[in-house]
Amino acid sequence: MKPAGLQPGGTTTMSSKRVLIYSIVALCLLGLYLAGRRTAQKPKPTAVGNAAPDFSVADIDGKKFSLSDYKGKVVLLDFWATWCTPCRAEIPHFVEMQQQLGPRGFQVIGISMDEDAKPVKDFYQQFKINYPVAIGDEKLAQSFGGVLGLPVNFIIDRDGRILKKFLGATDVSEIDKTVGDALAQSK
Amino acid sequence: MIKNSIYLAVIVTTFLASLTLAQEPVLFDGTNPIVLSFQAPSGQNGPPADDAIPQSVLITPTDLAKELQSAKQKPLILYVGPRTLYLQAHIPDAEYIGTGSADTAQEKLRDRVKSLPKNSAIVLYCGCCPWSHCPNVHPTYQLLLSLGYTNVKVMYVATDFGTDWVNKGFPVAKGK
């Protein structure tokens, strides 16, 4: 008796099934590839514990810096604007934090969402800001999951991971506690 | 073989279409202004009783989203917050005016509405900050009021646009 696959007609049937299976597999792979590309285009997640997305910007004096320049430090990344009342209220405290905790490995970075640099420069001088401030844009904001309200503060640990996100007007003592714990726990 | 190919084509087309549709924002086609009637927010999440914008003028995000989905004619929606926030996400068909506290934005608002009838349905919104801290909606509402517009509503954003609109799954558009 001949094997079933070699019977007349059997070769054609097996060939059709193979073509069908290969086609399904190929299309599934194509679908996964397309889905992966779409996912890759989305902003990276900014959930607590994830790595903070690196960025490079110029401060209001034109000096370039990156978030990764501050790896090894606990970073407070502040999205703010000069016209935002709760943002303005926090900044004198951030200046004080920078002065007191800077030597322990703490760094504040301000990202202004103002449309014009002039009020930011005026504010910078008026409030004697002692940390880098840059003008942000929608791309930078989206890389942090979107900044659709102000202020937004991220606390980033020495390894570059997001420890906590504060949205809106926040009791600064909560920020103090998170930063204090991060400085105490890390090297 | 032909039958299998047809099945396969249908499956693949559906699959690829679903991939595309799942990512597309819902868009509204902007039409002429209409008369608005919404419920004002109340209770603990509402604005202070002495707010300069009367409660009768306020619209909740939920009411506005419902209205935009169901109404054949949409109100004119004007965004009076910062550009960086608008570019990330805004209500579909909302027009960018600029931060309402700035003179340039108020001038642009005057120009935008000057050809409209005084009873045009206009919705203002910002959402840059919690309602009580927003510097933009109050001056723009007052401006439209002083210009004689009688059918102006303001979307009450308690926390911010991200929390009160985007995170609730209401439609958004991005970019210019």
GROMACS .gro file of C-alpha atoms in nm, chain A residues 16-120:
model
  105
   16SER     CA    1  -0.289   2.368  -0.069
   17LYS     CA    2  -0.303   2.314   0.306
   18ARG     CA    3   0.061   2.408   0.340
   19VAL     CA    4   0.013   2.726   0.138
   20LEU     CA    5  -0.289   2.813   0.353
   21ILE     CA    6  -0.101   2.752   0.679
   22TYR     CA    7   0.207   2.944   0.564
   23SER     CA    8  -0.016   3.232   0.452
   24ILE     CA    9  -0.192   3.248   0.788
   25VAL     CA   10   0.140   3.241   0.975
   26ALA     CA   11   0.290   3.508   0.749
   27LEU     CA   12  -0.012   3.735   0.788
   28CYS     CA   13  -0.018   3.687   1.165
   29LEU     CA   14   0.348   3.788   1.176
   30LEU     CA   15   0.270   4.089   0.957
   31GLY     CA   16  -0.014   4.186   1.191
   32LEU     CA   17   0.210   4.155   1.495
   33TYR     CA   18   0.476   4.363   1.320
   34LEU     CA   19   0.226   4.638   1.236
   35ALA     CA   20   0.082   4.634   1.587
   36GLY     CA   21   0.435   4.656   1.726
   37ARG     CA   22   0.514   4.956   1.508
   38ARG     CA   23   0.202   5.134   1.628
   39THR     CA   24   0.288   5.058   1.989
   40ALA     CA   25   0.640   5.188   1.936
   41GLN     CA   26   0.500   5.520   1.811
   42LYS     CA   27   0.301   5.575   2.130
   43PRO     CA   28   0.454   5.770   2.418
   44LYS     CA   29   0.656   5.552   2.650
   45PRO     CA   30   0.481   5.466   2.973
   46THR     CA   31   0.571   5.682   3.269
   47ALA     CA   32   0.444   5.450   3.537
   48VAL     CA   33   0.622   5.446   3.869
   49GLY     CA   34   0.922   5.214   3.847
   50ASN     CA   35   0.979   5.267   3.474
   51ALA     CA   36   1.289   5.438   3.342
   52ALA     CA   37   1.235   5.809   3.287
   53PRO     CA   38   1.273   5.891   2.916
   54ASP     CA   39   1.594   6.077   2.847
   55PHE     CA   40   1.580   6.413   2.671
   56SER     CA   41   1.818   6.688   2.566
   57VAL     CA   42   1.720   7.055   2.580
   58ALA     CA   43   1.879   7.397   2.602
   59ASP     CA   44   1.824   7.600   2.916
   60ILE     CA   45   1.707   7.960   2.897
   61ASP     CA   46   2.070   8.073   2.865
   62GLY     CA   47   2.124   7.839   2.569
   63LYS     CA   48   2.331   7.581   2.754
   64LYS     CA   49   2.244   7.225   2.649
   65PHE     CA   50   2.182   6.951   2.900
   66SER     CA   51   2.024   6.607   2.919
   67LEU     CA   52   1.832   6.431   3.189
   68SER     CA   53   2.096   6.156   3.174
   69ASP     CA   54   2.359   6.412   3.280
   70TYR     CA   55   2.206   6.386   3.625
   71LYS     CA   56   2.209   6.009   3.655
   72GLY     CA   57   2.331   5.922   4.003
   73LYS     CA   58   2.127   6.206   4.151
   74VAL     CA   59   1.770   6.221   4.275
   75VAL     CA   60   1.592   6.448   4.027
   76LEU     CA   61   1.278   6.656   4.067
   77LEU     CA   62   1.150   6.724   3.715
   78ASP     CA   63   0.900   7.009   3.729
   79PHE     CA   64   0.667   7.086   3.436
   80TRP     CA   65   0.536   7.434   3.505
   81ALA     CA   66   0.445   7.771   3.352
   82THR     CA   67   0.475   8.131   3.464
   83TRP     CA   68   0.098   8.188   3.436
   84CYS     CA   69   0.019   7.880   3.649
   85THR     CA   70  -0.057   7.990   4.005
   86PRO     CA   71   0.009   7.656   4.180
   87CYS     CA   72   0.334   7.623   3.981
   88ARG     CA   73   0.452   7.965   4.092
   89ALA     CA   74   0.369   7.882   4.453
   90GLU     CA   75   0.594   7.574   4.449
   91ILE     CA   76   0.903   7.731   4.297
   92PRO     CA   77   1.044   7.918   4.600
   93HIS     CA   78   1.033   7.587   4.785
   94PHE     CA   79   1.215   7.411   4.500
   95VAL     CA   80   1.485   7.679   4.510
   96GLU     CA   81   1.526   7.613   4.880
   97MET     CA   82   1.536   7.237   4.825
   98GLN     CA   83   1.805   7.277   4.562
   99GLN     CA   84   2.013   7.486   4.795
  100GLN     CA   85   1.979   7.257   5.095
  101LEU     CA   86   1.976   6.911   4.931
  102GLY     CA   87   2.195   6.974   4.629
  103PRO     CA   88   2.512   6.871   4.811
  104ARG     CA   89   2.346   6.537   4.898
  105GLY     CA   90   2.288   6.451   4.533
  106PHE     CA   91   1.958   6.624   4.459
  107GLN     CA   92   1.877   6.818   4.142
  108VAL     CA   93   1.573   7.016   4.032
  109ILE     CA   94   1.506   7.058   3.659
  110GLY     CA   95   1.236   7.296   3.543
  111ILE     CA   96   1.054   7.252   3.212
  112SER     CA   97   0.841   7.555   3.136
  113MET     CA   98   0.539   7.511   2.911
  114ASP     CA   99   0.527   7.882   2.837
  115GLU     CA  100   0.510   7.972   2.469
  116ASP     CA  101   0.757   8.256   2.501
  117ALA     CA  102   1.098   8.260   2.675
  118LYS     CA  103   1.074   8.623   2.790
  119PRO     CA  104   0.839   8.575   3.088
  120VAL     CA  105   1.037   8.265   3.188
   0.00000   0.00000   0.00000
